[in-house]
Amino acid sequence: MSDVVLPGESDQTELARTHVSIRVNSDSPPQDPQYTANDPVLDMRHTFARSSAISVAVDPVALITTECITVTSAMRKHARWAHSSVSAILGGGSTQGYEISRPSSPRESLAIRKGQRNRELAGIPPEGEWENGLAHRWGLRGKKGKSMQDNPLMSAFSRLRSDLTGCKGIYHVLTYIRSFDTPALLHPFLQVIRSSSTSAPITSLALVAITKFFAYNLISQESPRLSLAMQLLSSAITHCRFEASDSAADEIVLLRILKLMEGMISGPGGELLGDESVCEMMETGLSMCCQMRLSELLRRSAEMSMVGMCQAIFERLKHLEVEAGDELGALDENTKEDMNTVKMVPAVNGDQAASPSKAAPTSTRSSSSLEKPLDAASEPSASAHNSSETNLAQVSAPTEISEVKPYSLPSIRELFRVLVELLDPHNRQHTDTMRVIALRIIDVALEVAGPSISKHPSLACLAMDDLCRYLFQLVRSDNMAILQGSLRVIGTLLATCRGVLKLQQELFLSYVVACLHPRVEIPREAGIDSALYKGVPQAPTSQVSSGRSTPVPVKDRKKLGMEGGSRKPDAREAMVENVGALARIPSFMVELFVNYDCEVDRGDLCEDMVGLLSRNAFPDSATWSTTNVPPLCLDALLGYVGFIAERLDHPPVRDGYPDPHCLKGRRARKRLIIRGTAKFNEKQKAGIAYLASQNIIDNPDNPISIAKFLKGTSRVSKKVLGEFLSKKSNEDILGAFLDLFDFSGKRVDEALRDLLESFRLPGESPLIERIVTCFSQKYCSNSMPEGVADKDAVYVLTYAIIMLNTDQHSPNLKSQNRMTYTDFSRNLRGVNGGRDFAPEYLQDIYDSIKMREIILPDEHDNKDAFDYAWKELLLKTKSAGSLILCDTNIFDADMFEATWKPAIATLSYVFMSASDDAVFSRVITGFDQCARIAARYALTEALDHIIFCLSTIGTLASEVPPNTSLNTEIQVNGNSVMVSEMAVRFGRDFKGQLATVVLFRVVTGNEAIIRDGWEYIVRIWLNLFVNSLIPPFFSPAQSTLDIPPIPLQTPSQIIDRAQKASESGLFSTLSSYLSSYAADDPPEPSDEELESTLCTVDCINSCFLGDIFANIIQLPGPALRSLILSLLSQLPEESSPAVIVVKPELPQPNPTNTGRATTNGPIYDPAVVYILELATILAIRDKRTVESFGKDVGEALQSVIRDATNTHHITVSRAVFYLLSLLQASHEHSFLRAPVVLHTISSLDQRTQERSALTTINGLAHCIKNPGPLRNEMTNSPDFWSILRSIMAVQEATAAVFEIVENVTVGVPSAITADNYESAVLLLNDFASAASVGSLHEQKGDKATRRRSGKNAKPQDSQVVIRGSKAIGIIYQLTSRVPNLIKQSHLERTEAWTTYWSPIFHALTSQCVNPCREIRHQAFSSLQRSLLSPELTSTDHKEWTAIFGEVLFPLIIRLLKPEVYQLDPIGMSETRVQAATLLCKIFLHYLVLLSEWDGMLDLWLRILDIMDRLMNSGQGDNLEEAVPESLKNILLVMSSGGYLVPPEQKPEHEKLWVETWKRLGRFLPDLQLELFPNEAQKPTKSPKHEGTSAAKTPRS
């Protein structure tokens, strides 16, 4: 049995491609002839599709003989041939009819004639008579007594058998059979097929036999006269006639004919068929497809066969191109003479295929036929059908057929034309079923040879015009089969032939966009930020508002049903599938962009298509379509992105393509024109002014420039244009506008038609009159048209045509009320220069207007308008040019830049709303591809938006600082993890983790492209950092600052899980909870929270943030600027709290005390410190970064420091260090000056300065470490020394401060200048003063000494004392610099001496009363050396004499004070002695110079007073001994020097002598007697001047 597998009724898509599958069982028993199991008819297509032929296992001659016997036996069972001769069975018989009917070869004809002549010579009766006698011998008589021996159908089989007699052996016979004349082999069977006297089973057997001959390769390409045989076979099966029986048997015949035709065309001999044969066969098959009276199975089978035959026929078109050569158009040129020689008229009315023959009388049995209807004159007579003889002149083929060319372009074009004509939606003879069939077949043809069709004008014209016109109307059908078929064909057509369908493609896609793009806002969903899908367009970006660039304007497309409207959900899904199929063409979207978006008069189809896919990918689109639409659109959108990503690595191909820069200029111009025309449509003057300002219109004062633009653009409202041109003020523009038309050779109505198609005629009569008047003048300006008298005649005629147009086509008028030609001509009597217009002229105008309305652009509302607009589209096809096919990536950058917003918005929304892993995978890939595209083409805005979307989805970039008050550190075996609210929440958010990983994958390697996206990355870093999820830097090399790591907030509690490992059970858990509750501690994190935190840690580790940090350290300038600005933007504003206070400051954890202390004041925010540190590191990276970003970072740091009262001290202290580090790197630039920085730091309150001491002193040390301008500038600033003095009190910073002072004062080179000299001395003095703590150790040593019988205990060494001692030594060293400083200063001598010497003496004298003996001793030593310094004095000035009154005297007075004495009772007596001795020593040292000074006496008397006080201080015996000795020494020196001598010797020194002894007499009355006994014995004389100041000097 044969199993036939056919596609189901609903499988419309695969029907065109499904073949009949046959399984043949050769061992099955014989069946009824018409249902033979071993029947190769049904597998003909399969047979011819095989690569190797089927071999035959039986004797070929026996096979042919068996087929002959099978047919003739079946015929003899029929009543018509029941009494016919048995010659066909026995293998012999009459050849009378055979010679007439079968085509013969020349050899056979000669043999036949020779045989007849021999018979006549031998007296043998003719063959017919001999056969007749034989029949009498067998008793074979017809029912009328006449033998049937001469029946040509029977005798043909007998002759064939006779010709085959004598061949033996399969292989020899097979060779013989293949060399046998093919027409002779087929002739008997073809006669049966063509005969109307045979029944369906007999015809079926003949078809079976022929099919076997082809299937078993008995007829091959090498068979003789195969071409003729193929023509005869084609003619026979397409003119098959047989008596109708039951419908099943009839349809089996038709089915076998279909399969035989398919095998013929698809087989090796198909190329030998002629154009006419092919057309007849295709006409036959198409007729079967369209016969509704046939069974569904047969019609479907016919359709499948048609599909197979069309595949073979259109495949041949490609081979014909190869044979014709490489020259374009060669095939068309070779076949142009044969193009109109074939014509197909398929039967579509149900009366011609397999219908009762019109030749049969009603009284006889009906006959079925595949022939076309015969004319009455050619119909056979009734007697011919009733008789047992057949007129072979009617049923057989002609004896000879001329050589036929293999079929070529003519038959292919005719087949294509017929298929296209079946689509005509306005042809009522064509049903929708027929159109669906035609659509399927056309789709296959386009799939096979679409590009070839577009190459040949004869085929391309059909595709461009009729096919597109019908398809674009069918696509509006509500019949889903029609819609799906139309969309399928359109998709294939555009996929294969779009190069010649530029405007057609625009029309179709514009319609699809209008249908599918919803004007509905995207619904807000909880948890999805609306900013994620802000880029999705709510409507198509552009709709052309004129009929000039697309056939029908927007408003009119709505009227025609072309503007979308309400399409059913299934229709929308079908359209989306069509768009998706087109989008899967890799270059399709690029071609849209280049050919439309970059053309001024075309729509932005690429943007619209991406917007369409984007909007419909949102889940809500399923509410007005189907649930399949969102994934279909998402797939197409991701495919679009994927194609661009695939082309990233392709080498750019530029040859043959437009320059991308030129296209970019066109797009910019297009945007300007759109904006300008929009302004013009609202306000004409403003629009022209704007267009002129943008250089779109050359000269706004030139009417020609304005007119050219208005006529050349398609975006101006035609109504507005008509009103604008008709204004009186615009007559010049109207004239220039009309000058752009060429009216030569046109009738008035034709010229008027051209004019009124460019704008809408205004409604007011004066405005119309102005336009008509100008038109009349322009029409007659060149030469007066024939038959027209003057312009006045044209004026009247134009008005009459306008009224006629309105009258003939107004829907408000009834037909009987419309104007007739008589009325029209009557109205125009005598207006042509006093005469009438020619009647023929008016008749032509009248007929033209009546048949074809002058359609104004804003009045398209019927089919005629569409047809007219379609013709306009075809006219514009040439000027529009061919569509540029773009197999290149040079336009991808501009295209993606124009379309990335909706694509990324869709990916973001789908990512947030999806739940399927496959969707996640595709979306992640899409994000990665978009990022790679944006990075490759430096589309920073796109990459920034991708970062924004992913960071928003990831939830880590929150602007609200995370709450860290409950952060808990979990420690296990030396490892720790911080469990925080953010870490737990993020660990539970799978989408967030996925988005974060994708985000940093996108960022890695693309850091240089990112601009605004850094803001979100920085937020993520900050939130991770404050929750201890990332370190501040991932390697030591990244942090170039010499400062400890940024401290984080202390966790609320620290839990060591290792200690609690042994604790388990409900009781321990409950007790732990109760204890934490009682202590007001946060509960211990659960295992689930810990697991979520670990998930967060793993996710962050998977982001490889260290790679990003390594990359940003090396970022170029522009990218680094964006990062730094993003960092600084996260800082709190000045004069506001540094962070929002959300939690108390937490103390260090105390295992035994879980109480929490709260403090008032600013809260420490590690994020701020992190920002400042990272920004500083990036800014000081190199000289370029310092120059570019130092100012911004410096201002931010200073702002933080200025707002110190509202900022945590840790933040302030580190900001000070960062600022000083920046100052060190940027001192060469003017934006940051050392005095300003130092003043800012010194302005901090004392507490803040002390808290910031370590970082401040660290920063200062780095700044002045190396000699240079910065060191000098800083050390010369008073604020520098002020800062040092403020922070030196901090114990931890004292040593560093002293190192700085030491570096400044005694470093090489020294930084001491006139400006900082005094400050340095004062600070050194402070260090020396601080060494007073050493007295404690000394006094303790004194006590210990007394206990140990007077053994002295050496004071314990102290760093403070050591620094104090060094400070005094440095002070003394500075004395060497004083002379130079005095010289360099511009002060007066006295003032300069005071300025530079006084600080040293003041410091040393102050340390001479220091409680610490070591310091005092060194101070006295240094003071003495300073006072004895040769640079101190000079003979030409006496300023140095102040050393007594301002240095020594105050020192001794202070030493005499009891409180000073009590500081060191034991050592202070010795200090007094030292002071007295020093005073005397200095006086004696400078005695010579003092003697020349006028104040010598006063000074000496003051010294005596001081000595008196020392002598009588009453605080020890040391002074009582030391003072007299010192005075003795002085007096003796003065005496020996001649300064203190009796008046008799030097009267001029009398006063000195008298006053000296007078004063000494008060506390040492015996001294004079001891030293000068002779003079002591003399009576004392009073001084001559009692009122001198010396005499009156009081004893102090």
Coordinates of C-alpha atoms in Angstrom, one line a residue, residues 237-447:
I237 CA -1.5 16.0 -20.3
T238 CA -2.6 19.6 -20.5
H239 CA -5.3 18.6 -23.1
C240 CA -6.3 15.4 -21.3
R241 CA -9.9 14.2 -22.0
F242 CA -11.7 11.3 -20.6
E243 CA -15.2 10.2 -19.8
A244 CA -16.3 11.2 -16.3
S245 CA -17.0 8.5 -13.9
D246 CA -17.1 8.9 -10.1
S247 CA -15.3 11.9 -8.7
A248 CA -12.7 9.9 -6.8
A249 CA -11.5 8.2 -10.0
D250 CA -11.5 11.5 -11.9
E251 CA -9.5 13.2 -9.2
I252 CA -6.9 10.4 -9.2
V253 CA -6.3 11.1 -12.9
L254 CA -5.9 14.8 -12.1
L255 CA -3.6 14.0 -9.2
R256 CA -1.4 11.8 -11.5
I257 CA -1.3 14.5 -14.1
L258 CA -0.1 17.0 -11.4
K259 CA 2.6 14.7 -10.2
L260 CA 3.7 13.9 -13.8
M261 CA 3.9 17.6 -14.6
E262 CA 5.9 18.3 -11.5
G263 CA 8.2 15.4 -12.4
M264 CA 8.6 16.7 -15.9
I265 CA 9.5 20.2 -15.0
S266 CA 11.6 19.2 -12.0
G267 CA 13.3 16.4 -13.8
P268 CA 16.3 16.3 -16.1
G269 CA 14.2 16.8 -19.2
G270 CA 12.4 19.8 -17.8
E271 CA 14.9 22.2 -19.4
L272 CA 13.8 20.9 -22.9
L273 CA 10.3 22.1 -22.5
G274 CA 9.3 25.2 -24.4
D275 CA 7.7 28.4 -23.2
E276 CA 4.3 27.4 -24.4
S277 CA 4.5 24.0 -22.8
V278 CA 5.5 25.4 -19.5
C279 CA 2.8 28.0 -19.6
E280 CA 0.2 25.3 -20.4
M281 CA 1.3 23.1 -17.6
M282 CA 1.4 25.9 -15.1
E283 CA -2.0 27.0 -16.3
T284 CA -3.3 23.5 -15.8
G285 CA -1.9 23.2 -12.3
L286 CA -3.1 26.7 -11.4
S287 CA -6.6 25.9 -12.7
M288 CA -6.7 22.9 -10.5
C289 CA -5.7 25.0 -7.5
C290 CA -8.5 27.4 -8.1
Q291 CA -11.4 24.9 -8.8
M292 CA -13.6 25.1 -5.8
R293 CA -15.6 22.0 -7.0
L294 CA -12.5 19.8 -6.6
S295 CA -11.8 18.2 -3.3
E296 CA -9.7 20.0 -0.8
L297 CA -7.1 17.2 -1.0
L298 CA -6.7 17.6 -4.7
R299 CA -6.5 21.4 -4.5
R300 CA -3.9 21.2 -1.8
S301 CA -2.0 18.6 -3.8
A302 CA -2.2 20.9 -6.9
E303 CA -0.9 23.8 -4.8
M304 CA 2.0 21.7 -3.6
S305 CA 2.8 20.6 -7.1
M306 CA 2.6 24.2 -8.2
V307 CA 5.1 25.1 -5.5
G308 CA 7.5 22.4 -6.6
M309 CA 7.2 23.4 -10.3
C310 CA 7.6 27.1 -9.5
Q311 CA 10.7 26.3 -7.5
A312 CA 12.2 24.5 -10.5
I313 CA 11.1 27.2 -13.0
F314 CA 12.4 30.1 -11.0
E315 CA 15.6 28.2 -10.2
R316 CA 16.1 27.9 -14.0
L317 CA 16.0 31.7 -14.1
K318 CA 19.3 31.8 -12.2
H319 CA 20.9 29.3 -14.6
L320 CA 19.6 31.3 -17.5
E321 CA 21.5 34.3 -16.1
V322 CA 24.7 32.3 -16.0
E323 CA 24.2 31.1 -19.6
A324 CA 23.5 34.6 -20.8
G325 CA 26.8 35.8 -19.5
D326 CA 28.0 38.5 -17.1
E327 CA 26.6 41.4 -19.1
L328 CA 23.7 42.9 -17.3
G329 CA 20.5 42.7 -19.3
A330 CA 21.8 40.1 -21.8
L331 CA 19.0 37.7 -21.0
D332 CA 16.3 40.4 -21.5
E333 CA 17.9 41.4 -24.8
N334 CA 18.0 37.8 -26.0
T335 CA 14.4 37.1 -25.2
K336 CA 12.7 40.4 -25.9
E337 CA 11.2 39.2 -29.3
D338 CA 9.6 36.2 -27.6
M339 CA 8.3 38.1 -24.6
N340 CA 4.7 38.4 -25.8
T341 CA 4.4 35.0 -27.6
V342 CA 2.9 33.1 -24.6
K343 CA -0.2 33.8 -22.7
M344 CA -1.7 32.1 -19.6
V345 CA -5.4 32.3 -18.8
P346 CA -6.0 30.0 -15.9
A347 CA -9.5 28.7 -15.3
V348 CA -10.7 30.4 -12.1
N349 CA -14.5 30.3 -12.6
G350 CA -15.0 26.6 -11.9
D351 CA -16.1 25.5 -15.4
Q352 CA -13.0 24.5 -17.2
A353 CA -10.8 22.1 -15.3
A354 CA -12.1 18.6 -14.9
S355 CA -15.6 19.7 -15.9
P356 CA -18.0 18.1 -18.3
S357 CA -16.9 18.6 -21.9
K358 CA -18.9 21.1 -23.9
A359 CA -18.4 18.7 -26.9
A360 CA -20.5 15.9 -25.4
P361 CA -24.2 15.8 -26.0
T362 CA -26.5 15.7 -23.1
S363 CA -27.8 12.3 -24.1
T364 CA -24.4 10.6 -23.7
R365 CA -22.1 10.1 -20.7
S366 CA -20.3 13.2 -19.7
S367 CA -16.6 13.7 -20.3
S368 CA -13.9 15.4 -18.3
S369 CA -11.3 17.6 -19.9
L370 CA -8.3 19.8 -19.1
E371 CA -8.6 21.6 -22.4
K372 CA -9.7 25.2 -22.7
P373 CA -13.3 25.8 -23.9
L374 CA -13.7 25.2 -27.6
D375 CA -15.5 27.6 -29.9
A376 CA -18.8 26.4 -31.3
A377 CA -17.3 26.0 -34.7
S378 CA -14.5 23.7 -33.5
E379 CA -16.5 21.4 -31.3
P380 CA -16.6 17.8 -32.4
S381 CA -19.9 16.4 -33.6
A382 CA -22.0 14.2 -31.4
S383 CA -21.5 11.3 -33.7
A384 CA -17.8 11.4 -33.2
H385 CA -18.3 10.7 -29.5
N386 CA -21.0 8.1 -29.9
S387 CA -19.1 6.0 -32.4
S388 CA -16.5 3.4 -31.5
E389 CA -14.1 5.1 -33.9
T390 CA -12.1 8.1 -32.9
N391 CA -11.3 11.0 -35.2
L392 CA -7.5 11.2 -34.6
A393 CA -7.4 14.6 -36.3
Q394 CA -9.0 15.9 -33.1
V395 CA -7.5 13.6 -30.4
S396 CA -3.9 13.1 -31.4
A397 CA -1.1 15.5 -31.6
P398 CA 0.1 16.7 -35.0
T399 CA 2.4 14.4 -36.8
E400 CA 5.3 16.8 -36.8
I401 CA 6.2 19.6 -34.3
S402 CA 8.9 22.1 -35.2
E403 CA 12.0 22.5 -33.0
V404 CA 11.1 24.3 -29.8
K405 CA 13.5 26.5 -27.8
P406 CA 13.9 25.6 -24.2
Y407 CA 11.7 27.7 -22.0
S408 CA 13.2 31.0 -20.8
L409 CA 12.3 34.5 -19.5
P410 CA 9.0 34.8 -21.5
S411 CA 7.2 31.9 -19.8
I412 CA 8.7 32.8 -16.4
R413 CA 7.5 36.4 -16.7
E414 CA 4.0 35.2 -17.8
L415 CA 3.8 32.8 -14.9
F416 CA 4.8 35.6 -12.5
R417 CA 2.3 38.0 -14.1
V418 CA -0.6 35.5 -13.7
L419 CA 0.3 34.9 -10.1
V420 CA 0.5 38.6 -9.4
E421 CA -2.8 39.3 -11.1
L422 CA -4.5 36.7 -8.9
L423 CA -3.8 39.1 -6.0
D424 CA -5.9 42.0 -7.3
P425 CA -8.1 42.8 -4.4
H426 CA -10.6 44.5 -6.7
N427 CA -11.1 41.6 -9.1
R428 CA -14.3 39.9 -7.8
Q429 CA -13.6 36.7 -9.8
H430 CA -10.6 36.0 -7.6
T431 CA -11.6 34.7 -4.2
D432 CA -9.5 35.0 -1.0
T433 CA -8.7 31.3 -1.3
M434 CA -7.2 31.8 -4.7
R435 CA -5.2 34.8 -3.4
V436 CA -3.8 32.8 -0.6
I437 CA -2.7 30.1 -3.0
A438 CA -1.1 32.7 -5.2
L439 CA 0.6 34.3 -2.2
R440 CA 2.2 31.0 -1.3
I441 CA 3.4 30.3 -4.7
I442 CA 4.8 33.8 -5.2
D443 CA 6.6 33.5 -1.8
V444 CA 8.3 30.4 -3.0
A445 CA 9.3 32.1 -6.3
L446 CA 10.8 35.0 -4.4
E447 CA 12.6 32.7 -2.0

